[in-house]
Coordinates of C-alpha atoms in Angstrom, one line a residue:
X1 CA -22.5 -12.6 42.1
X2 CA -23.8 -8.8 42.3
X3 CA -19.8 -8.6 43.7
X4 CA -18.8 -10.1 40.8
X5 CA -20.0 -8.2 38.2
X6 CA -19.1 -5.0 39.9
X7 CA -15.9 -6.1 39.9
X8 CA -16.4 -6.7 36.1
X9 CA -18.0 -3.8 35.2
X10 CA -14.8 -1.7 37.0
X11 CA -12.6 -3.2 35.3
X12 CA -13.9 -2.9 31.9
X13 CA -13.7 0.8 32.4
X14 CA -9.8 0.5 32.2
X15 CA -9.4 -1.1 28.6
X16 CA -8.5 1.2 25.7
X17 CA -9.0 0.8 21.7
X18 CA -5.2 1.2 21.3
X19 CA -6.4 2.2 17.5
X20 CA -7.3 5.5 19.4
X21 CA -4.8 5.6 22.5
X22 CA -1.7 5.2 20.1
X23 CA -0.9 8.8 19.0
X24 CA 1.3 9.9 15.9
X25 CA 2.7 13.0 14.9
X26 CA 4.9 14.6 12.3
X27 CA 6.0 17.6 13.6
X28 CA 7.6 20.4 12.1
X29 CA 7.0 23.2 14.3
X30 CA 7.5 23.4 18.1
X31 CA 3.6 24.2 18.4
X32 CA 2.8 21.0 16.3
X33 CA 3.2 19.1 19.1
X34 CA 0.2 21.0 21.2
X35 CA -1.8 21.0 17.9
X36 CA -4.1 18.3 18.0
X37 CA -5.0 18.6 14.1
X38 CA -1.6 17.0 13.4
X39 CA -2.4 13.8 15.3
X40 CA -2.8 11.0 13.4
X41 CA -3.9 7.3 14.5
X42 CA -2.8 3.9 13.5
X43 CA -5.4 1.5 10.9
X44 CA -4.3 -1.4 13.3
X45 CA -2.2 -1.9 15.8
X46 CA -2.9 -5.8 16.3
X47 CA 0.5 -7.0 15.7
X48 CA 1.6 -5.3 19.1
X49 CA -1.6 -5.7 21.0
X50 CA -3.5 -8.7 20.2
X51 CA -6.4 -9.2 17.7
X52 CA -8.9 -7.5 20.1
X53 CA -6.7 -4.2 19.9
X54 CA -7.0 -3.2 23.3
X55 CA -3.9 -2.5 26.2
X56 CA -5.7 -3.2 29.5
X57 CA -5.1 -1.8 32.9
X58 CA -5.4 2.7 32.3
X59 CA -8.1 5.1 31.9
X60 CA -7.1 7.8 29.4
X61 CA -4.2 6.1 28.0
X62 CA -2.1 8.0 25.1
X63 CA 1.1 6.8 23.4
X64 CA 2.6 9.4 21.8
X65 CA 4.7 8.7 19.0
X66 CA 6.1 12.0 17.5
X67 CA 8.3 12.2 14.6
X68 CA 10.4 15.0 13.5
X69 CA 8.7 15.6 9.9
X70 CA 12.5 15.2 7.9
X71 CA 15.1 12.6 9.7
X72 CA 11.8 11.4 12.1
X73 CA 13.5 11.8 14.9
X74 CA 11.5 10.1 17.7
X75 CA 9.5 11.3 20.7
X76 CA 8.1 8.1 23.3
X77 CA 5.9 9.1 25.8
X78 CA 3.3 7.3 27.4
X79 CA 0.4 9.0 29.5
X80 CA -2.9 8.0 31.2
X81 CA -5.4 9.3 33.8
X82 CA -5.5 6.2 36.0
X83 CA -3.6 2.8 36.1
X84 CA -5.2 -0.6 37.9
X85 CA -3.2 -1.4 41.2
X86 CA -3.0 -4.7 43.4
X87 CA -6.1 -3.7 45.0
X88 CA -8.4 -5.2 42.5
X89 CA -7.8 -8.6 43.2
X90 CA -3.9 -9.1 41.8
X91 CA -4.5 -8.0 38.4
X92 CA -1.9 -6.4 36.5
X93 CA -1.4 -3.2 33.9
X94 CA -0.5 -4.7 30.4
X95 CA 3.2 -3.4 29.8
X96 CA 2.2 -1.2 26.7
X97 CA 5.7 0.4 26.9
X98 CA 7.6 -2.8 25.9
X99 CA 5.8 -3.6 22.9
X100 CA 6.8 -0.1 21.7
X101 CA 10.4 0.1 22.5
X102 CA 10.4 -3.7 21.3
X103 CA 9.9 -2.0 17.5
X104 CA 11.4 1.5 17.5
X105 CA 15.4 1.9 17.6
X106 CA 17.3 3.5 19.9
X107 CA 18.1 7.1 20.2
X108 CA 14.5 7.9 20.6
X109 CA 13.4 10.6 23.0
X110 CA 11.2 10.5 26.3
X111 CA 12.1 14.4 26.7
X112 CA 10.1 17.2 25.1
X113 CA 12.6 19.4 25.6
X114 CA 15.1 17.6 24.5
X115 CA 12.8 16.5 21.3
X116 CA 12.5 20.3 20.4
X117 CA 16.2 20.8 20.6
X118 CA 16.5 17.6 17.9
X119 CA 13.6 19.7 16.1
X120 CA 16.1 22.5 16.0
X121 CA 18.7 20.4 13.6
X122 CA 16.0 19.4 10.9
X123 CA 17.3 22.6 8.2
X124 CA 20.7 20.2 8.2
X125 CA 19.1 17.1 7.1
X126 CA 18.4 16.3 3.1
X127 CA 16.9 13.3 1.0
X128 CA 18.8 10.6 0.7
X129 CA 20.2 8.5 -2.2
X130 CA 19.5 9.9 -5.8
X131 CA 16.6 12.4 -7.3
X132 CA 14.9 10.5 -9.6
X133 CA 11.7 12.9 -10.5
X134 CA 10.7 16.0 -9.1
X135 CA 6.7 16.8 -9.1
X136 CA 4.2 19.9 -8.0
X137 CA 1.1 19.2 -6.0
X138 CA -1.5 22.5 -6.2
X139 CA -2.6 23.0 -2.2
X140 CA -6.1 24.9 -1.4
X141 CA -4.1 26.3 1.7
X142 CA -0.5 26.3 1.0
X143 CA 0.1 26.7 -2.7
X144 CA 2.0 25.0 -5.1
X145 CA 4.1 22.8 -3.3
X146 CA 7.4 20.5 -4.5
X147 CA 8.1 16.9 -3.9
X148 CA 10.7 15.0 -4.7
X149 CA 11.1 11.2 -5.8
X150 CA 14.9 9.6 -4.2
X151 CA 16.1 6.5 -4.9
X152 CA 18.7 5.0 -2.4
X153 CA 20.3 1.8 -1.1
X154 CA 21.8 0.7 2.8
X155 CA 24.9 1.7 1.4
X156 CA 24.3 5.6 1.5
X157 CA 25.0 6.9 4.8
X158 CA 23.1 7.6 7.7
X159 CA 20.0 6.0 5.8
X160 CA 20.1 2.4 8.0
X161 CA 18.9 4.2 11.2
X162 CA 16.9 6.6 9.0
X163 CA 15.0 3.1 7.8
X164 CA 14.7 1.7 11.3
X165 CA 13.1 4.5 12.5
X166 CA 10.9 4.7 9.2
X167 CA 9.5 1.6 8.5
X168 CA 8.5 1.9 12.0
X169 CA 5.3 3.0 10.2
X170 CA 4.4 -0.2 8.4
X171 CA 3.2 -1.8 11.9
X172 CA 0.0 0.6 12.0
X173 CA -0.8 0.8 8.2
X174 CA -0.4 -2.3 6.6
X175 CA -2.0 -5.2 8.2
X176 CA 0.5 -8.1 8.1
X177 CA 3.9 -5.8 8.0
X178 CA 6.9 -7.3 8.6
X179 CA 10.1 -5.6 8.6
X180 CA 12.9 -6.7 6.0
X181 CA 16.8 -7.6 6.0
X182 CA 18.4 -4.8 6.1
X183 CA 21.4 -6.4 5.1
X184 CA 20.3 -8.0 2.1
X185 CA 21.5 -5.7 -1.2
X186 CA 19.2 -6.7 -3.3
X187 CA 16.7 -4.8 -1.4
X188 CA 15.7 -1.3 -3.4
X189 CA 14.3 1.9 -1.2
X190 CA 12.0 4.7 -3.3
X191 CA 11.4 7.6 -0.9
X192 CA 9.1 10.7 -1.6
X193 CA 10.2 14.2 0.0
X194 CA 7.9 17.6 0.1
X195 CA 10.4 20.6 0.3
X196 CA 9.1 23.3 2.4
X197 CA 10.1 26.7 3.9
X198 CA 10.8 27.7 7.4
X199 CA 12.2 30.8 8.8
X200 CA 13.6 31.3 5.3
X201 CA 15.3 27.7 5.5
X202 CA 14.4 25.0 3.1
X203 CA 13.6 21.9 4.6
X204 CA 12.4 18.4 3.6
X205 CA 9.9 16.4 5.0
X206 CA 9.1 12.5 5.0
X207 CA 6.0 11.8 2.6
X208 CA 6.3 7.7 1.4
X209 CA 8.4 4.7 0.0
X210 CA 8.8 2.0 -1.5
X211 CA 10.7 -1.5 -0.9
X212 CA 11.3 -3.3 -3.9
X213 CA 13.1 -6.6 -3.8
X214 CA 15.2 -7.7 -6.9
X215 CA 14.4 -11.7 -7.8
X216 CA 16.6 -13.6 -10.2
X217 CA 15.6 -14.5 -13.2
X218 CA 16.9 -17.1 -15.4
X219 CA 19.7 -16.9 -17.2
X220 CA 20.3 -13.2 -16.6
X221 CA 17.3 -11.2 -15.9
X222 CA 15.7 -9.8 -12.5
X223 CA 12.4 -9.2 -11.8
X224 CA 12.1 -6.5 -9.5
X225 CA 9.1 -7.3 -6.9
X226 CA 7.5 -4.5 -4.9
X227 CA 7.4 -5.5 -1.5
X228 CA 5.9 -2.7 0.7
X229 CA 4.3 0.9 -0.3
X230 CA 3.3 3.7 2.4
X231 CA 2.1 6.9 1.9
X232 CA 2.1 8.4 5.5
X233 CA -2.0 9.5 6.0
X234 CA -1.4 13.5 6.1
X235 CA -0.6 13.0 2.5
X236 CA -2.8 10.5 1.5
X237 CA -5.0 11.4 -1.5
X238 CA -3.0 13.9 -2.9
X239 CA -1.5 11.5 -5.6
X240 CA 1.5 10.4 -4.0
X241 CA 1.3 6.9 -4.9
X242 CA 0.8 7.3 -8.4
X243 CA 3.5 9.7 -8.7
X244 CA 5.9 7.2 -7.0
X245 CA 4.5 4.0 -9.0
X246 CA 5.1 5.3 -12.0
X247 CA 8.7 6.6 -11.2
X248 CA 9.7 3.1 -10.3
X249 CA 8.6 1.4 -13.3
X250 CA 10.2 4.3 -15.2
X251 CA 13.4 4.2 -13.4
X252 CA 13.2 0.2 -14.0
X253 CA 12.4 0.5 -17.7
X254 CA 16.3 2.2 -18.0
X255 CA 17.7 -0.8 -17.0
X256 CA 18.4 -3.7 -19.7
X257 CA 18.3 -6.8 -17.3
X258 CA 14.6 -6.0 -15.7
X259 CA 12.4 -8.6 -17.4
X260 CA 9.1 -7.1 -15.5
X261 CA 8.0 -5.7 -12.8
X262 CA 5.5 -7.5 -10.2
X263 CA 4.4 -6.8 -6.6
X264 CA 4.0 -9.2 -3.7
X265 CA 0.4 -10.2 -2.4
X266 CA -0.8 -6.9 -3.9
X267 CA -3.9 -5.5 -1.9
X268 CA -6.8 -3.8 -3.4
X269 CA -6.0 -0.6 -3.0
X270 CA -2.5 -1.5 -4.9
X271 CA -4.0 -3.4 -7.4
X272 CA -6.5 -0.2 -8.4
X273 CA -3.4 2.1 -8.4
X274 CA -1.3 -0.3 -10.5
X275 CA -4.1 -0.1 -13.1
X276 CA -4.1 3.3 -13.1
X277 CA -0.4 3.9 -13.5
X278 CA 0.2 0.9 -16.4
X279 CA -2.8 2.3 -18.0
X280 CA -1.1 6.1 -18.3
X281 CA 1.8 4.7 -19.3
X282 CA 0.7 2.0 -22.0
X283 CA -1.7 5.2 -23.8
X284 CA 1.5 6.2 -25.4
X285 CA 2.3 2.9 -26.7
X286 CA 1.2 2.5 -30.7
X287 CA -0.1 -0.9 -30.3
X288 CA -3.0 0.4 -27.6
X289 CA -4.2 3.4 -30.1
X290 CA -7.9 3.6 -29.9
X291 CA -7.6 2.0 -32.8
X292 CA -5.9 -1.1 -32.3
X293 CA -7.7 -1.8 -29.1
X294 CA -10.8 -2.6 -31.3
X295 CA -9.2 -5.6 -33.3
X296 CA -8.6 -7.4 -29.7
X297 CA -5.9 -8.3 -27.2
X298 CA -2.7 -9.1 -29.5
X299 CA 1.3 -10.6 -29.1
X300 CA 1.8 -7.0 -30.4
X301 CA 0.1 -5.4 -27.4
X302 CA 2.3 -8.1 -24.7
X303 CA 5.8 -7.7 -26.5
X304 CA 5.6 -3.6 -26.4
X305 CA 4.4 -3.6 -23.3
X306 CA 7.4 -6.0 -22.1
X307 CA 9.9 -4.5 -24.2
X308 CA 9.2 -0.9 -23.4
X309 CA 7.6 -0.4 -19.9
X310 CA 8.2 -4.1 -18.3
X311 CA 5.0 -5.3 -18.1
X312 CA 4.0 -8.7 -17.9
X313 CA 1.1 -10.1 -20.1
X314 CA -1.2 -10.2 -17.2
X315 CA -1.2 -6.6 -16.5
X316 CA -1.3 -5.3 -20.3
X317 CA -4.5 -7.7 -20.5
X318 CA -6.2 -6.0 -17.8
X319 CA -4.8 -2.3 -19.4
X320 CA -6.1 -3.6 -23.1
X321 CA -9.4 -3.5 -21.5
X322 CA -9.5 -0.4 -19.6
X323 CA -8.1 1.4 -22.4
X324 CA -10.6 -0.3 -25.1
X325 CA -13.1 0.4 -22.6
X326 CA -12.3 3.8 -22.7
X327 CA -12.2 3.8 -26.7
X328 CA -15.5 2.3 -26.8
X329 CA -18.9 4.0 -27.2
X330 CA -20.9 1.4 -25.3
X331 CA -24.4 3.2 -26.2
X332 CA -22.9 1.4 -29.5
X333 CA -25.3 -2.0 -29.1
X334 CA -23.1 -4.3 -31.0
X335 CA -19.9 -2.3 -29.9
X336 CA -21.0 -2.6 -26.4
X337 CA -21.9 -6.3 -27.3
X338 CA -18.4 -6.7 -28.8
X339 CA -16.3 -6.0 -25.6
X340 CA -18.2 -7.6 -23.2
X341 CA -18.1 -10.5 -25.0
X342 CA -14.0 -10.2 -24.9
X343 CA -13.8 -9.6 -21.0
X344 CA -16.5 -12.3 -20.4
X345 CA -14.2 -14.8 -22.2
X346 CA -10.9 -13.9 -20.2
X347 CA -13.4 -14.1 -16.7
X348 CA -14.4 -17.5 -17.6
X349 CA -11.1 -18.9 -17.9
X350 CA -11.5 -20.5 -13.9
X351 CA -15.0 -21.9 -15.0
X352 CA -13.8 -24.1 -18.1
X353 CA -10.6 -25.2 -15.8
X354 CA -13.3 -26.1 -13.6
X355 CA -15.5 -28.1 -15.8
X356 CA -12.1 -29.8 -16.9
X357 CA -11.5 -31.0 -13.6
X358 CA -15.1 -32.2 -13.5
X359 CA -14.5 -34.6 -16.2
X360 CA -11.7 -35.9 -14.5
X361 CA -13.4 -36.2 -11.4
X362 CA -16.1 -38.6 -13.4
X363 CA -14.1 -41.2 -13.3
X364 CA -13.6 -41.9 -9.7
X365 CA -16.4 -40.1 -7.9
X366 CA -19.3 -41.5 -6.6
X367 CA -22.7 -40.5 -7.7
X368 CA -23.4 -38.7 -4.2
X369 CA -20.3 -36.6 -4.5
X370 CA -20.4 -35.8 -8.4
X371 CA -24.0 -34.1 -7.3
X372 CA -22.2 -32.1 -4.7
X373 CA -19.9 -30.9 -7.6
X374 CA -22.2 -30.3 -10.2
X375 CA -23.9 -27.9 -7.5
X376 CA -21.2 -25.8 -7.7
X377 CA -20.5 -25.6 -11.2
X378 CA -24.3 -25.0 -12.4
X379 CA -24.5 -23.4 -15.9
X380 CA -27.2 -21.1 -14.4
X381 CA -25.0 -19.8 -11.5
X382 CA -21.7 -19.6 -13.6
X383 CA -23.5 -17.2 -15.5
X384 CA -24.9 -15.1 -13.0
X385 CA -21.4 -15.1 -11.3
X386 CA -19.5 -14.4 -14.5
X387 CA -22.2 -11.3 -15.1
X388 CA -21.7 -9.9 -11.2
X389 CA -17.9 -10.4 -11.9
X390 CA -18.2 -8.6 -15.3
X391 CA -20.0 -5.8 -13.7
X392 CA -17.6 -5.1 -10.9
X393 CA -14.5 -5.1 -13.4
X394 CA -16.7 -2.4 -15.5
X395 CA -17.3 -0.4 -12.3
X396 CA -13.2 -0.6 -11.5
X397 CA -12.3 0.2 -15.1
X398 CA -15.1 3.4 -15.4
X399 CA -12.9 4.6 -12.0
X400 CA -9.7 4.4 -13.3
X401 CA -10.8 6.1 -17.1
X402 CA -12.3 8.9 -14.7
X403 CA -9.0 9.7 -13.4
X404 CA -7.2 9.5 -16.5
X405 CA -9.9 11.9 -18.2
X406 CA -9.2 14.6 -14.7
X407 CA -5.1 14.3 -15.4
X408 CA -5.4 14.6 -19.2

């Protein structure tokens, strides 16, 4: 047994989070690539090794994956300390190479040198497709610096291998990526660019996109659907995304057949971003002045919102609130009073579909299992749930006003 657990015990010592072994790089300087304050590591990496995230079988492992910062050209290495052998007792390395190879294209790199030369070549390569809005971030340590907002299709050369090797990405930051037709053309690409000098050269470098796929609608509408949204993490929380959002729904607001705009199984951090963005835009509109906002929700606010910035009656519901919310002085008792009372009533929309169902239900439960229902629809509980409920949409909307107020 005391053999057993040695063995155990030794081989434990050669599993690696591959969270911290995978290694990722933008690079746009030779010494990048020795610089480990460009390194950046995956959010997940479960879709190549297993739930657990681990690659057995090394000590020390590293898989490098280093981009060239423009056209992300591709560097594959893989290093480690130690590796298992036949000596302890047949087992075998997991193959952490093939999962890799098995997502990025060909025409990487396993050469340094030869990565540097590729390196070399990044002052010929531009954005592709068309500008669409051009923005200025303020940086503590580099300045002002420009980005740029493209929007391009498969069709524009050169950017179908520039995709593969980009979406690439998605597998470490969003957690059930997939990656899409490429030779579908309804599919629409939305890539951000930071321009940037070197050696007197400007160059560009990769920041973020956006996939946005292009539904039907009957009889001659579409409903353009975003699909996937990446800011790459060195420029994460600069504003990227909201720059980006609201170029999109600007670009799609030109176009005479968009009936709205959705998103596909949104997460969170989408959702609170949407708000933000919708809520900018819809400021402007006449029917959400401060002043309007405090006679209620209205077919006024849903049409203009439709009409001018393709927004469905869902979102400008949830923007009517943040923006009354904002117009509210809710030290005001019966003002205060007023608009929670308004929210309240769309939030309990699921309870009264419940308590329909209920009465339906009356007819053909049994007594046992109409108790085990009524448990779960308890006037008591509803209304501590629809207060917790209101409380957390308050805390969202106070975020969102916050960062209107700082970009006013």
């Amino acid at each position: 047994m005391a053999g057993v657990n040695a063995m155990e015990k030794k081989l434990a010592e050669y599993k690696c989070d591959t969270n911290e072994a995978i290694c990722l790089k933008l690079v746009r300087f030779p010494e990048d690539l020795e610089d480990d304050g460009t390194t950046f590591h995956p959010e997940y990496s479960h879709q190549l090794y297993g739930d657990d995230e681990v690659a057995f079988g090394y000590k020390g492992l590293q898989i490098q994956l280093y981009y060239s910062a423009g056209n992300l050209s591709t560097l594959f290495k893989v290093k480690y300390s130690s590796k298992v052998t036949e000596k302890f007792d047949c087992v075998e390395a997991d193959d952490v190479e093939v999962k890799i190879r098995d997502i990025i294209p060909a025409g990487f790199s396993c050469s340094t040198d030869d990565f540097v030369s590729r390196l070399e070549k990044e002052a010929n390569f531009r954005p592709f497709g068309n500008l669409l809005h051009t923005y200025k971030v303020h940086n503590e340590e580099a300045g002002e610096l420009t980005y740029q907002i493209c929007k391009v299709d498969m069709a524009c050369p050169g950017f179908q291998e520039y995709h593969g090797r980009l979406q690439t990405f998605l597998m470490w930051f969003i957690e059930t990526a997939s990656f899409i037709d490429a030779d579908d053309d309804r599919w629409d690409f939305f890539l951000v660019f930071e321009k940037y000098n070197k050696d007197g050269e400007t160059l560009y470098a990769t920041v973020g996109y956006m996939t946005v796929y292009n539904y039907y609608v009957y009889p001659d509408k579409t409903r353009p659907r975003v699909s996937q949204m990446l800011v790459l993490p060195p420029f994460q929380g600069e504003g990227h995304g909201a720059q980006l959002l609201e170029a999109v729904h600007r670009f799609y607001c030109t176009l005479p057949k968009v009936q709205d705009i959705t998103a596909e199984d949104p997460s969170e951090s989408y959702v609170k971003l949407r708000d933000f963005v919708l809520a900018k835009l819809c400021r402007a509109l006449p029917s959400f002045a401060p002043d309007k906002l405090q006679l209620g929700f209205s077919e006024v606010m849903v049409k203009e919102a439709q009409d001018t910035l393709k927004i469905n009656k869902k979102h400008a519901r949830r923007v009517y609130e943040i923006l009354r919310l904002k117009a509210t002085d809710m030290a005001d008792e019966a003002k205060a009073r007023d608009y929670r009372l308004d929210v309240k009533r769309r939030l309990f929309g699921p309870y009264k579909k419940n308590q329909r169902e209920l009465t339906k239900m009356m007819k053909c439960l049994r007594p046992e299992e109409l108790v085990s229902h009524i448990r779960h629809i308890d006037t008591d509980v509803q209304h501590q749930e629809l207060e917790k409920s209101y409380q957390e949409v308050l805390d969202e909307y106070r975020r969102i006003i916050e960062r209107l107020a700082s970009q006013a």
